[in-house]
mmCIF file of C-alpha atoms in Angstrom:
data_model
loop_
_atom_site.group_PDB
_atom_site.id
_atom_site.type_symbol
_atom_site.label_atom_id
_atom_site.label_comp_id
_atom_site.label_asym_id
_atom_site.label_seq_id
_atom_site.Cartn_x
_atom_site.Cartn_y
_atom_site.Cartn_z
ATOM 1 C CA MET A 1 -71.068 2.976 -21.468
ATOM 2 C CA ARG A 2 -74.564 4.433 -21.763
ATOM 3 C CA TRP A 3 -77.458 3.019 -19.717
ATOM 4 C CA SER A 4 -75.079 1.728 -17.070
ATOM 5 C CA THR A 5 -75.082 2.210 -13.286
ATOM 6 C CA ARG A 6 -71.923 2.634 -11.259
ATOM 7 C CA ILE A 7 -71.651 0.111 -8.418
ATOM 8 C CA GLY A 8 -68.138 0.839 -7.159
ATOM 9 C CA ALA A 9 -64.494 1.012 -8.136
ATOM 10 C CA LEU A 10 -61.376 -1.173 -8.070
ATOM 11 C CA ALA A 11 -57.834 0.170 -8.426
ATOM 12 C CA GLY A 12 -59.339 3.546 -9.265
ATOM 13 C CA ILE A 13 -61.409 2.113 -12.149
ATOM 14 C CA GLY A 14 -65.179 2.546 -12.087
ATOM 15 C CA ILE A 15 -67.272 -0.648 -12.190
ATOM 16 C CA TYR A 16 -70.646 -0.364 -13.958
ATOM 17 C CA ILE A 17 -73.598 -2.682 -14.560
ATOM 18 C CA HIS A 18 -75.439 -2.336 -17.866
ATOM 19 C CA TRP A 19 -79.217 -2.398 -17.617
ATOM 20 C CA THR A 20 -79.376 -5.580 -19.717
ATOM 21 C CA PHE A 21 -77.530 -7.424 -16.923
ATOM 22 C CA TRP A 22 -80.693 -7.249 -14.840
ATOM 23 C CA LEU A 23 -82.509 -9.157 -17.584
ATOM 24 C CA LEU A 24 -80.265 -12.135 -16.779
ATOM 25 C CA ILE A 25 -81.176 -11.902 -13.102
ATOM 26 C CA ALA A 26 -84.872 -11.667 -13.958
ATOM 27 C CA TRP A 27 -84.589 -14.658 -16.311
ATOM 28 C CA ILE A 28 -83.027 -16.816 -13.565
ATOM 29 C CA VAL A 29 -85.753 -15.906 -11.073
ATOM 30 C CA VAL A 30 -88.592 -16.465 -13.567
ATOM 31 C CA ALA A 31 -87.089 -19.778 -14.739
ATOM 32 C CA HIS A 32 -87.047 -21.107 -11.167
ATOM 33 C CA MET A 33 -90.620 -19.961 -10.604
ATOM 34 C CA VAL A 34 -91.871 -21.620 -13.810
ATOM 35 C CA GLN A 35 -90.066 -24.864 -12.986
ATOM 36 C CA GLY A 36 -91.410 -24.848 -9.441
ATOM 37 C CA GLY A 37 -87.993 -24.508 -7.877
ATOM 38 C CA SER A 38 -87.567 -23.506 -4.272
ATOM 39 C CA PRO A 39 -86.552 -19.994 -3.247
ATOM 40 C CA GLU A 40 -83.351 -21.503 -1.821
ATOM 41 C CA ALA A 41 -82.431 -22.904 -5.249
ATOM 42 C CA ALA A 42 -83.040 -19.536 -6.877
ATOM 43 C CA ILE A 43 -80.848 -17.831 -4.273
ATOM 44 C CA ALA A 44 -78.120 -20.427 -4.859
ATOM 45 C CA SER A 45 -78.237 -19.742 -8.623
ATOM 46 C CA LEU A 46 -78.083 -15.983 -8.082
ATOM 47 C CA THR A 47 -75.144 -16.450 -5.699
ATOM 48 C CA MET A 48 -73.291 -18.425 -8.370
ATOM 49 C CA VAL A 49 -74.059 -15.722 -10.958
ATOM 50 C CA ALA A 50 -72.718 -13.067 -8.574
ATOM 51 C CA ALA A 51 -69.554 -15.112 -7.985
ATOM 52 C CA VAL A 52 -69.024 -15.685 -11.705
ATOM 53 C CA PHE A 53 -69.413 -12.025 -12.526
ATOM 54 C CA GLY A 54 -67.051 -11.214 -9.685
ATOM 55 C CA CYS A 55 -64.532 -13.386 -11.535
ATOM 56 C CA VAL A 56 -65.395 -11.512 -14.745
ATOM 57 C CA VAL A 57 -64.639 -8.188 -13.035
ATOM 58 C CA LEU A 58 -61.272 -9.547 -11.877
ATOM 59 C CA HIS A 59 -60.641 -10.820 -15.435
ATOM 60 C CA GLU A 60 -61.234 -7.348 -16.851
ATOM 61 C CA LEU A 61 -59.194 -5.801 -14.051
ATOM 62 C CA GLY A 62 -56.324 -8.024 -15.183
ATOM 63 C CA HIS A 63 -56.514 -6.416 -18.632
ATOM 64 C CA ALA A 64 -56.729 -2.948 -17.083
ATOM 65 C CA LEU A 65 -53.726 -3.365 -14.782
ATOM 66 C CA ALA A 66 -51.619 -4.881 -17.565
ATOM 67 C CA ALA A 67 -52.554 -1.934 -19.805
ATOM 68 C CA ARG A 68 -51.665 0.496 -17.003
ATOM 69 C CA ARG A 69 -48.234 -1.133 -16.882
ATOM 70 C CA PHE A 70 -47.740 0.168 -20.450
ATOM 71 C CA GLY A 71 -49.072 3.639 -19.679
ATOM 72 C CA ILE A 72 -52.625 2.998 -20.900
ATOM 73 C CA GLU A 73 -55.472 3.943 -18.585
ATOM 74 C CA THR A 74 -58.874 2.252 -18.434
ATOM 75 C CA HIS A 75 -61.995 4.428 -18.460
ATOM 76 C CA ASP A 76 -64.270 1.859 -16.813
ATOM 77 C CA ILE A 77 -65.366 -1.782 -16.606
ATOM 78 C CA THR A 78 -68.959 -2.629 -17.532
ATOM 79 C CA LEU A 79 -70.803 -5.872 -16.787
ATOM 80 C CA LEU A 80 -73.072 -7.257 -19.518
ATOM 81 C CA PRO A 81 -75.147 -10.465 -19.593
ATOM 82 C CA ILE A 82 -72.480 -12.059 -21.828
ATOM 83 C CA GLY A 83 -69.500 -10.934 -19.751
ATOM 84 C CA GLY A 84 -67.538 -7.768 -19.113
ATOM 85 C CA VAL A 85 -65.866 -5.004 -21.093
ATOM 86 C CA ALA A 86 -62.821 -3.012 -19.983
ATOM 87 C CA ARG A 87 -62.845 0.250 -21.944
ATOM 88 C CA LEU A 88 -59.204 1.135 -22.521
ATOM 89 C CA ALA A 89 -58.238 4.672 -23.485
ATOM 90 C CA ARG A 90 -56.389 3.182 -26.455
ATOM 91 C CA MET A 91 -55.024 -0.128 -27.648
ATOM 92 C CA PRO A 92 -51.321 -0.911 -27.115
ATOM 93 C CA GLU A 93 -49.187 0.155 -30.048
ATOM 94 C CA GLN A 94 -46.604 -2.635 -29.768
ATOM 95 C CA PRO A 95 -47.643 -6.237 -30.652
ATOM 96 C CA LEU A 96 -46.004 -7.727 -27.541
ATOM 97 C CA GLN A 97 -47.757 -5.170 -25.336
ATOM 98 C CA GLU A 98 -51.118 -6.129 -26.834
ATOM 99 C CA LEU A 99 -50.213 -9.789 -26.323
ATOM 100 C CA TRP A 100 -49.542 -9.320 -22.606
ATOM 101 C CA VAL A 101 -52.658 -7.187 -22.098
ATOM 102 C CA ALA A 102 -54.810 -9.777 -23.891
ATOM 103 C CA LEU A 103 -53.371 -12.705 -21.905
ATOM 104 C CA ALA A 104 -53.658 -10.929 -18.546
ATOM 105 C CA GLY A 105 -57.432 -11.510 -18.350
ATOM 106 C CA PRO A 106 -57.412 -15.307 -18.894
ATOM 107 C CA ALA A 107 -54.378 -15.524 -16.579
ATOM 108 C CA VAL A 108 -56.550 -14.146 -13.769
ATOM 109 C CA ASN A 109 -59.099 -16.922 -14.351
ATOM 110 C CA VAL A 110 -56.297 -19.508 -14.252
ATOM 111 C CA VAL A 111 -55.210 -18.127 -10.873
ATOM 112 C CA ILE A 112 -58.797 -18.184 -9.548
ATOM 113 C CA ALA A 113 -59.272 -21.788 -10.697
ATOM 114 C CA ALA A 114 -55.971 -22.756 -9.032
ATOM 115 C CA VAL A 115 -56.956 -21.070 -5.755
ATOM 116 C CA VAL A 116 -60.318 -22.870 -5.770
ATOM 117 C CA LEU A 117 -58.545 -26.177 -6.487
ATOM 118 C CA VAL A 118 -56.301 -25.635 -3.452
ATOM 119 C CA ALA A 119 -59.403 -24.894 -1.362
ATOM 120 C CA LEU A 120 -61.014 -28.135 -2.575
ATOM 121 C CA ILE A 121 -57.893 -30.101 -1.665
ATOM 122 C CA VAL A 122 -57.846 -28.525 1.789
ATOM 123 C CA LEU A 123 -61.536 -29.389 2.203
ATOM 124 C CA ASN A 124 -60.787 -32.944 1.007
ATOM 125 C CA LYS A 125 -63.253 -32.767 -1.897
ATOM 126 C CA THR A 126 -60.907 -33.850 -4.658
ATOM 127 C CA ALA A 127 -63.026 -36.932 -5.339
ATOM 128 C CA GLU A 128 -65.712 -34.658 -6.797
ATOM 129 C CA LEU A 129 -63.424 -32.884 -9.276
ATOM 130 C CA THR A 130 -64.450 -35.200 -12.121
ATOM 131 C CA ASN A 131 -67.884 -33.577 -12.085
ATOM 132 C CA LEU A 132 -67.693 -31.641 -15.357
ATOM 133 C CA GLN A 133 -70.994 -29.819 -14.878
ATOM 134 C CA PRO A 134 -70.438 -26.212 -13.799
ATOM 135 C CA ILE A 135 -74.182 -25.818 -13.342
ATOM 136 C CA GLY A 136 -75.697 -28.123 -10.768
ATOM 137 C CA SER A 137 -72.457 -29.177 -9.080
ATOM 138 C CA GLY A 138 -71.124 -27.965 -5.748
ATOM 139 C CA PHE A 139 -70.438 -24.244 -5.450
ATOM 140 C CA LEU A 140 -66.627 -24.404 -5.372
ATOM 141 C CA ILE A 141 -66.391 -27.114 -8.018
ATOM 142 C CA GLY A 142 -68.785 -25.221 -10.267
ATOM 143 C CA LEU A 143 -66.823 -22.009 -9.779
ATOM 144 C CA MET A 144 -63.553 -23.751 -10.661
ATOM 145 C CA TRP A 145 -64.903 -25.305 -13.866
ATOM 146 C CA ILE A 146 -66.557 -22.057 -14.919
ATOM 147 C CA ASN A 147 -63.231 -20.238 -14.643
ATOM 148 C CA ILE A 148 -61.603 -22.943 -16.746
ATOM 149 C CA LEU A 149 -64.377 -22.543 -19.332
ATOM 150 C CA LEU A 150 -63.867 -18.760 -19.266
ATOM 151 C CA VAL A 151 -60.202 -19.280 -20.111
ATOM 152 C CA GLY A 152 -61.068 -21.549 -23.045
ATOM 153 C CA PHE A 153 -63.869 -19.319 -24.312
ATOM 154 C CA ASN A 154 -61.853 -16.103 -24.125
ATOM 155 C CA LEU A 155 -58.926 -17.651 -25.978
ATOM 156 C CA ILE A 156 -61.058 -18.474 -29.034
ATOM 157 C CA PRO A 157 -59.177 -16.626 -31.840
ATOM 158 C CA ALA A 158 -62.003 -14.236 -32.649
ATOM 159 C CA PHE A 159 -62.505 -10.535 -31.948
ATOM 160 C CA PRO A 160 -63.536 -9.110 -29.547
ATOM 161 C CA MET A 161 -62.431 -12.050 -27.382
ATOM 162 C CA ASP A 162 -58.908 -12.084 -25.993
ATOM 163 C CA GLY A 163 -57.909 -14.852 -28.388
ATOM 164 C CA GLY A 164 -58.542 -12.552 -31.358
ATOM 165 C CA ARG A 165 -56.162 -9.964 -29.910
ATOM 166 C CA VAL A 166 -53.597 -12.663 -29.163
ATOM 167 C CA LEU A 167 -53.803 -13.843 -32.775
ATOM 168 C CA ARG A 168 -53.414 -10.288 -34.115
ATOM 169 C CA ALA A 169 -50.489 -9.573 -31.796
ATOM 170 C CA LEU A 170 -48.680 -12.727 -32.942
ATOM 171 C CA LEU A 171 -49.339 -11.937 -36.610
ATOM 172 C CA ALA A 172 -48.238 -8.314 -36.107
ATOM 173 C CA THR A 173 -44.792 -9.501 -35.019
ATOM 174 C CA ARG A 174 -44.304 -10.792 -38.584
ATOM 175 C CA PHE A 175 -46.630 -8.663 -40.733
ATOM 176 C CA ASN A 176 -47.938 -5.081 -40.732
ATOM 177 C CA TYR A 177 -50.695 -4.143 -38.294
ATOM 178 C CA MET A 178 -53.427 -3.695 -40.898
ATOM 179 C CA PHE A 179 -52.813 -7.088 -42.514
ATOM 180 C CA ALA A 180 -52.654 -8.771 -39.095
ATOM 181 C CA THR A 181 -55.988 -7.191 -38.150
ATOM 182 C CA GLN A 182 -57.653 -8.206 -41.414
ATOM 183 C CA VAL A 183 -56.534 -11.818 -41.013
ATOM 184 C CA ALA A 184 -57.611 -11.973 -37.358
ATOM 185 C CA ALA A 185 -60.955 -10.339 -38.213
ATOM 186 C CA ALA A 186 -61.548 -12.807 -41.059
ATOM 187 C CA VAL A 187 -60.801 -15.739 -38.739
ATOM 188 C CA GLY A 188 -63.167 -14.284 -36.156
ATOM 189 C CA GLN A 189 -65.989 -13.828 -38.654
ATOM 190 C CA GLY A 190 -65.465 -17.378 -39.901
ATOM 191 C CA ILE A 191 -65.814 -18.666 -36.348
ATOM 192 C CA ALA A 192 -68.928 -16.505 -35.903
ATOM 193 C CA ILE A 193 -70.514 -18.098 -38.982
ATOM 194 C CA LEU A 194 -69.663 -21.559 -37.601
ATOM 195 C CA PHE A 195 -71.272 -20.656 -34.260
ATOM 196 C CA ALA A 196 -74.397 -19.441 -36.063
ATOM 197 C CA ILE A 197 -74.702 -22.678 -38.042
ATOM 198 C CA ILE A 198 -74.336 -24.775 -34.885
ATOM 199 C CA GLY A 199 -76.842 -22.564 -33.077
ATOM 200 C CA LEU A 200 -79.395 -23.075 -35.865
ATOM 201 C CA LEU A 201 -78.908 -26.811 -36.348
ATOM 202 C CA VAL A 202 -78.215 -28.169 -32.866
ATOM 203 C CA PRO A 203 -81.172 -28.185 -30.430
ATOM 204 C CA GLY A 204 -80.561 -26.246 -27.231
ATOM 205 C CA MET A 205 -77.595 -24.302 -28.623
ATOM 206 C CA TRP A 206 -79.533 -21.158 -29.550
ATOM 207 C CA MET A 207 -77.282 -19.044 -27.302
ATOM 208 C CA LEU A 208 -74.539 -19.498 -29.909
ATOM 209 C CA LEU A 209 -76.577 -17.284 -32.243
ATOM 210 C CA PHE A 210 -76.123 -14.305 -29.905
ATOM 211 C CA ILE A 211 -72.442 -15.115 -29.445
ATOM 212 C CA ALA A 212 -72.059 -15.370 -33.238
ATOM 213 C CA LEU A 213 -73.591 -11.924 -33.713
ATOM 214 C CA PHE A 214 -71.394 -10.479 -30.961
ATOM 215 C CA VAL A 215 -68.237 -11.989 -32.485
ATOM 216 C CA PHE A 216 -69.096 -11.039 -36.089
ATOM 217 C CA LEU A 217 -69.800 -7.390 -35.221
ATOM 218 C CA GLY A 218 -66.760 -7.240 -32.940
ATOM 219 C CA ALA A 219 -64.473 -8.458 -35.736
ATOM 220 C CA GLN A 220 -65.994 -5.945 -38.145
ATOM 221 C CA GLN A 221 -65.550 -3.094 -35.668
ATOM 222 C CA GLU A 222 -61.922 -4.029 -34.995
ATOM 223 C CA SER A 223 -61.177 -4.108 -38.716
ATOM 224 C CA GLN A 224 -62.713 -0.663 -39.172
ATOM 225 C CA ALA A 225 -60.708 0.726 -36.238
ATOM 226 C CA ALA A 226 -57.492 -0.592 -37.784
ATOM 227 C CA GLU A 227 -58.422 0.992 -41.116
ATOM 228 C CA VAL A 228 -58.943 4.352 -39.395
ATOM 229 C CA LYS A 229 -55.537 4.034 -37.756
ATOM 230 C CA SER A 230 -53.949 3.193 -41.105
ATOM 231 C CA LEU A 231 -55.588 6.156 -42.860
ATOM 232 C CA LEU A 232 -54.499 8.672 -40.223
ATOM 233 C CA ARG A 233 -50.923 7.471 -39.831
ATOM 234 C CA GLY A 234 -48.370 10.061 -41.000
ATOM 235 C CA VAL A 235 -50.996 12.755 -41.713
ATOM 236 C CA PRO A 236 -50.596 16.185 -40.023
ATOM 237 C CA VAL A 237 -53.480 17.914 -38.274
ATOM 238 C CA ARG A 238 -53.510 20.722 -40.839
ATOM 239 C CA ALA A 239 -54.855 18.247 -43.417
ATOM 240 C CA ALA A 240 -58.241 18.164 -41.671
ATOM 241 C CA VAL A 241 -58.338 21.500 -39.857
ATOM 242 C CA VAL A 242 -61.394 23.781 -40.063
ATOM 243 C CA THR A 243 -60.023 27.211 -40.948
ATOM 244 C CA ARG A 244 -63.312 29.104 -41.287
ATOM 245 C CA PHE A 245 -64.551 29.546 -37.746
ATOM 246 C CA ARG A 246 -65.977 32.021 -35.252
ATOM 247 C CA THR A 247 -64.842 32.532 -31.671
ATOM 248 C CA LEU A 248 -66.904 33.342 -28.590
ATOM 249 C CA ARG A 249 -66.073 35.380 -25.511
ATOM 250 C CA ASP A 250 -66.336 33.754 -22.105
ATOM 251 C CA THR A 251 -68.820 36.487 -21.095
ATOM 252 C CA ASP A 252 -71.196 35.904 -24.041
ATOM 253 C CA PRO A 253 -74.722 34.715 -23.154
ATOM 254 C CA LEU A 254 -76.053 31.449 -24.561
ATOM 255 C CA SER A 255 -78.397 33.386 -26.833
ATOM 256 C CA THR A 256 -75.317 34.457 -28.798
ATOM 257 C CA VAL A 257 -74.249 30.829 -29.211
ATOM 258 C CA VAL A 258 -77.720 29.799 -30.374
ATOM 259 C CA SER A 259 -77.682 32.583 -32.959
ATOM 260 C CA GLU A 260 -74.293 31.422 -34.243
ATOM 261 C CA LEU A 261 -75.516 27.825 -34.472
ATOM 262 C CA LEU A 262 -78.591 28.774 -36.468
ATOM 263 C CA ALA A 263 -76.727 31.209 -38.733
ATOM 264 C CA GLY A 264 -73.998 28.876 -39.916
ATOM 265 C CA TYR A 265 -72.420 25.444 -40.030
ATOM 266 C CA GLN A 266 -70.162 25.718 -36.962
ATOM 267 C CA THR A 267 -71.161 23.662 -33.915
ATOM 268 C CA ASP A 268 -68.107 23.988 -31.638
ATOM 269 C CA PHE A 269 -66.479 27.280 -30.700
ATOM 270 C CA PRO A 270 -63.081 28.357 -29.316
ATOM 271 C CA VAL A 271 -63.575 30.640 -26.315
ATOM 272 C CA ILE A 272 -61.407 33.704 -25.658
ATOM 273 C CA ASP A 273 -61.280 36.137 -22.731
ATOM 274 C CA ALA A 274 -61.138 39.939 -22.658
ATOM 275 C CA GLN A 275 -57.444 39.903 -23.615
ATOM 276 C CA ASN A 276 -58.225 37.698 -26.645
ATOM 277 C CA GLY A 277 -56.451 34.771 -25.032
ATOM 278 C CA LEU A 278 -57.710 31.238 -25.668
ATOM 279 C CA VAL A 279 -59.319 29.900 -22.477
ATOM 280 C CA GLY A 280 -61.363 26.893 -23.619
ATOM 281 C CA ILE A 281 -63.834 25.471 -26.081
ATOM 282 C CA LEU A 282 -67.626 25.201 -26.081
ATOM 283 C CA VAL A 283 -69.058 22.076 -27.715
ATOM 284 C CA ARG A 284 -72.613 21.674 -28.932
ATOM 285 C CA SER A 285 -73.501 18.753 -26.645
ATOM 286 C CA ASP A 286 -72.722 20.848 -23.532
ATOM 287 C CA LEU A 287 -74.821 23.717 -24.878
ATOM 288 C CA MET A 288 -77.810 21.453 -25.566
ATOM 289 C CA GLN A 289 -77.557 19.875 -22.141
ATOM 290 C CA ALA A 290 -77.544 23.299 -20.476
ATOM 291 C CA LEU A 291 -80.570 24.438 -22.477
ATOM 292 C CA ALA A 292 -82.440 21.233 -21.603
ATOM 293 C CA GLN A 293 -81.686 21.884 -17.919
ATOM 294 C CA GLY A 294 -83.180 25.380 -18.128
ATOM 295 C CA ARG A 295 -79.834 27.179 -17.839
ATOM 296 C CA ALA A 296 -80.502 29.613 -20.690
ATOM 297 C CA ASP A 297 -79.137 32.479 -18.567
ATOM 298 C CA ALA A 298 -75.689 30.857 -18.241
ATOM 299 C CA THR A 299 -72.629 32.361 -19.920
ATOM 300 C CA VAL A 300 -70.205 30.698 -22.307
ATOM 301 C CA GLY A 301 -67.514 30.725 -19.617
ATOM 302 C CA GLU A 302 -69.683 28.584 -17.343
ATOM 303 C CA LEU A 303 -70.168 25.865 -19.976
ATOM 304 C CA MET A 304 -66.865 25.819 -21.837
ATOM 305 C CA ARG A 305 -64.345 23.017 -21.383
ATOM 306 C CA PRO A 306 -61.088 24.553 -20.130
ATOM 307 C CA HIS A 307 -59.407 21.125 -19.871
ATOM 308 C CA CYS A 308 -59.492 20.439 -23.628
ATOM 309 C CA PHE A 309 -55.930 21.012 -24.793
ATOM 310 C CA THR A 310 -54.726 22.788 -27.918
ATOM 311 C CA VAL A 311 -52.982 21.010 -30.761
ATOM 312 C CA ASP A 312 -50.312 22.289 -33.133
ATOM 313 C CA ASP A 313 -51.174 22.043 -36.829
ATOM 314 C CA ASN A 314 -47.962 20.072 -37.443
ATOM 315 C CA GLU A 315 -48.848 17.314 -34.981
ATOM 316 C CA MET A 316 -49.896 13.947 -36.357
ATOM 317 C CA LEU A 317 -53.618 13.374 -36.862
ATOM 318 C CA GLU A 318 -53.477 9.777 -35.611
ATOM 319 C CA ARG A 319 -52.142 10.737 -32.184
ATOM 320 C CA THR A 320 -54.451 13.762 -31.979
ATOM 321 C CA PHE A 321 -57.436 11.539 -32.723
ATOM 322 C CA GLN A 322 -56.404 9.183 -29.903
ATOM 323 C CA ARG A 323 -55.914 12.045 -27.467
ATOM 324 C CA MET A 324 -59.328 13.494 -28.337
ATOM 325 C CA ARG A 325 -60.960 10.156 -27.562
ATOM 326 C CA GLU A 326 -58.997 9.732 -24.335
ATOM 327 C CA ALA A 327 -59.926 13.235 -23.117
ATOM 328 C CA ASP A 328 -63.521 13.024 -24.437
ATOM 329 C CA CYS A 329 -63.013 16.254 -26.407
ATOM 330 C CA PRO A 330 -65.001 16.233 -29.679
ATOM 331 C CA ALA A 331 -63.274 19.426 -30.858
ATOM 332 C CA LEU A 332 -59.937 21.106 -30.205
ATOM 333 C CA PRO A 333 -58.439 24.509 -31.018
ATOM 334 C CA VAL A 334 -55.540 24.300 -33.505
ATOM 335 C CA VAL A 335 -52.584 26.655 -33.158
ATOM 336 C CA HIS A 336 -49.594 27.577 -35.315
ATOM 337 C CA ASN A 337 -46.664 29.308 -33.618
ATOM 338 C CA GLY A 338 -48.959 29.906 -30.649
ATOM 339 C CA GLN A 339 -51.677 31.607 -32.735
ATOM 340 C CA LEU A 340 -55.186 30.179 -33.110
ATOM 341 C CA VAL A 341 -55.613 29.070 -36.745
ATOM 342 C CA GLY A 342 -58.571 26.707 -36.701
ATOM 343 C CA LEU A 343 -60.448 23.794 -35.189
ATOM 344 C CA ILE A 344 -60.061 20.045 -35.439
ATOM 345 C CA THR A 345 -63.295 18.096 -34.841
ATOM 346 C CA MET A 346 -64.264 14.438 -34.853
ATOM 347 C CA GLU A 347 -66.745 15.263 -37.608
ATOM 348 C CA ASN A 348 -64.104 16.856 -39.815
ATOM 349 C CA ILE A 349 -61.693 13.952 -39.255
ATOM 350 C CA ALA A 350 -64.449 11.577 -40.383
ATOM 351 C CA GLU A 351 -65.101 13.705 -43.474
ATOM 352 C CA TRP A 352 -61.383 13.779 -44.304
ATOM 353 C CA MET A 353 -61.242 9.981 -44.071
ATOM 354 C CA MET A 354 -64.279 9.588 -46.327
ATOM 355 C CA ILE A 355 -62.768 11.903 -48.950
ATOM 356 C CA HIS A 356 -59.379 10.188 -48.718
ATOM 357 C CA SER A 357 -60.925 6.716 -49.033
ATOM 358 C CA ALA A 358 -63.015 7.805 -52.037
ATOM 359 C CA LEU A 359 -59.996 9.329 -53.780
ATOM 360 C CA LYS A 360 -57.950 6.230 -53.046
ATOM 361 C CA SER A 361 -60.682 4.002 -54.499
ATOM 362 C CA GLY A 362 -60.806 6.202 -57.592
ATOM 363 C CA GLY A 363 -57.041 6.026 -58.105
ATOM 364 C CA MET A 364 -56.555 9.742 -57.354
ATOM 365 C CA ARG A 365 -54.638 9.502 -54.081
ATOM 366 C CA SER A 366 -51.347 10.700 -55.577
ATOM 367 C CA GLU A 367 -53.039 13.779 -57.066
ATOM 368 C CA PHE A 368 -54.731 14.458 -53.738
ATOM 369 C CA ASP A 369 -51.442 14.162 -51.833
ATOM 370 C CA ALA A 370 -49.749 16.502 -54.308
ATOM 371 C CA LEU A 371 -52.546 19.039 -53.841
ATOM 372 C CA PHE A 372 -52.191 18.736 -50.089
ATOM 373 C CA GLN A 373 -48.444 19.353 -50.293
ATOM 374 C CA ARG A 374 -49.047 22.546 -52.284
ATOM 375 C CA THR A 375 -51.723 23.873 -49.939
ATOM 376 C CA GLY A 376 -50.207 22.640 -46.653
#
């Protein structure tokens, strides 16, 4: 995630802190200063925040390890003021897999709460367990109740919380994925509206307004992602391939690339070597970064991405789209019988989806599909 700082790694997964997280720390310090609190009280509050976000990291790690069990890697975990985000390479394709991945996070909080409860029993502090105030109670008791609250909050059936994914997974066992997503998204947006109303009408509950916005946008984003998946399912790569393209040699200077950019519409270029063999691809973002760093004397071979794979024009667009996101490759060379025939780019996939959606809305999808069959 942009504007984040890496602070370490767990199980091979990078842990990042978003810059907005420091606003929470600053708010706690300023609040204690305004209220005349002691430095010790401020340190105690910051210690509790650190402990809670440690639990959040473990919660997200639970998702990540469950996803890894199904062959899905996690790019990173990022801490935000409202919690954490584990950025999976892709969502599980099977409803039961998504169910287990979604439940793995809250399960971690249940385990933490149970461990703290055992510690309280050992320390003979069970008499204090009826203190239902996570803030202002003893450290261990507060930590236990906060983990219980995290379980309850995350299981609210609203995207992007775990409960929204649990609801979709359960619905998807009976209905198709798109319908399950639409229902879960609608439930989530309804809950977001309810949170917003409570936040406006009930004094001291203004934080629900931010949660409502977060939930509403998360549900909308999840619905759009499901629509993309539905549109791309069963469509071959050749439906969205760019067939008018130029290639570059790995020995070409960047001035040649700049000339090509200014002369035409192409922004990403397959790279070939002296034997006309495909050796990589140069994308515009890498070129711009090199120019901004003063590397105008570099060659194409120094900046190209050799790790970006090729894709056959008969492969499915849905899977190719997922692989492009996983590998962070905005463009890929397309081959047919081993010969380079075009490019597939994120931009062209988006354009194909817009055209397909417009034709579908206009009742012309069947004519479009027939045209595709004749030209494909």
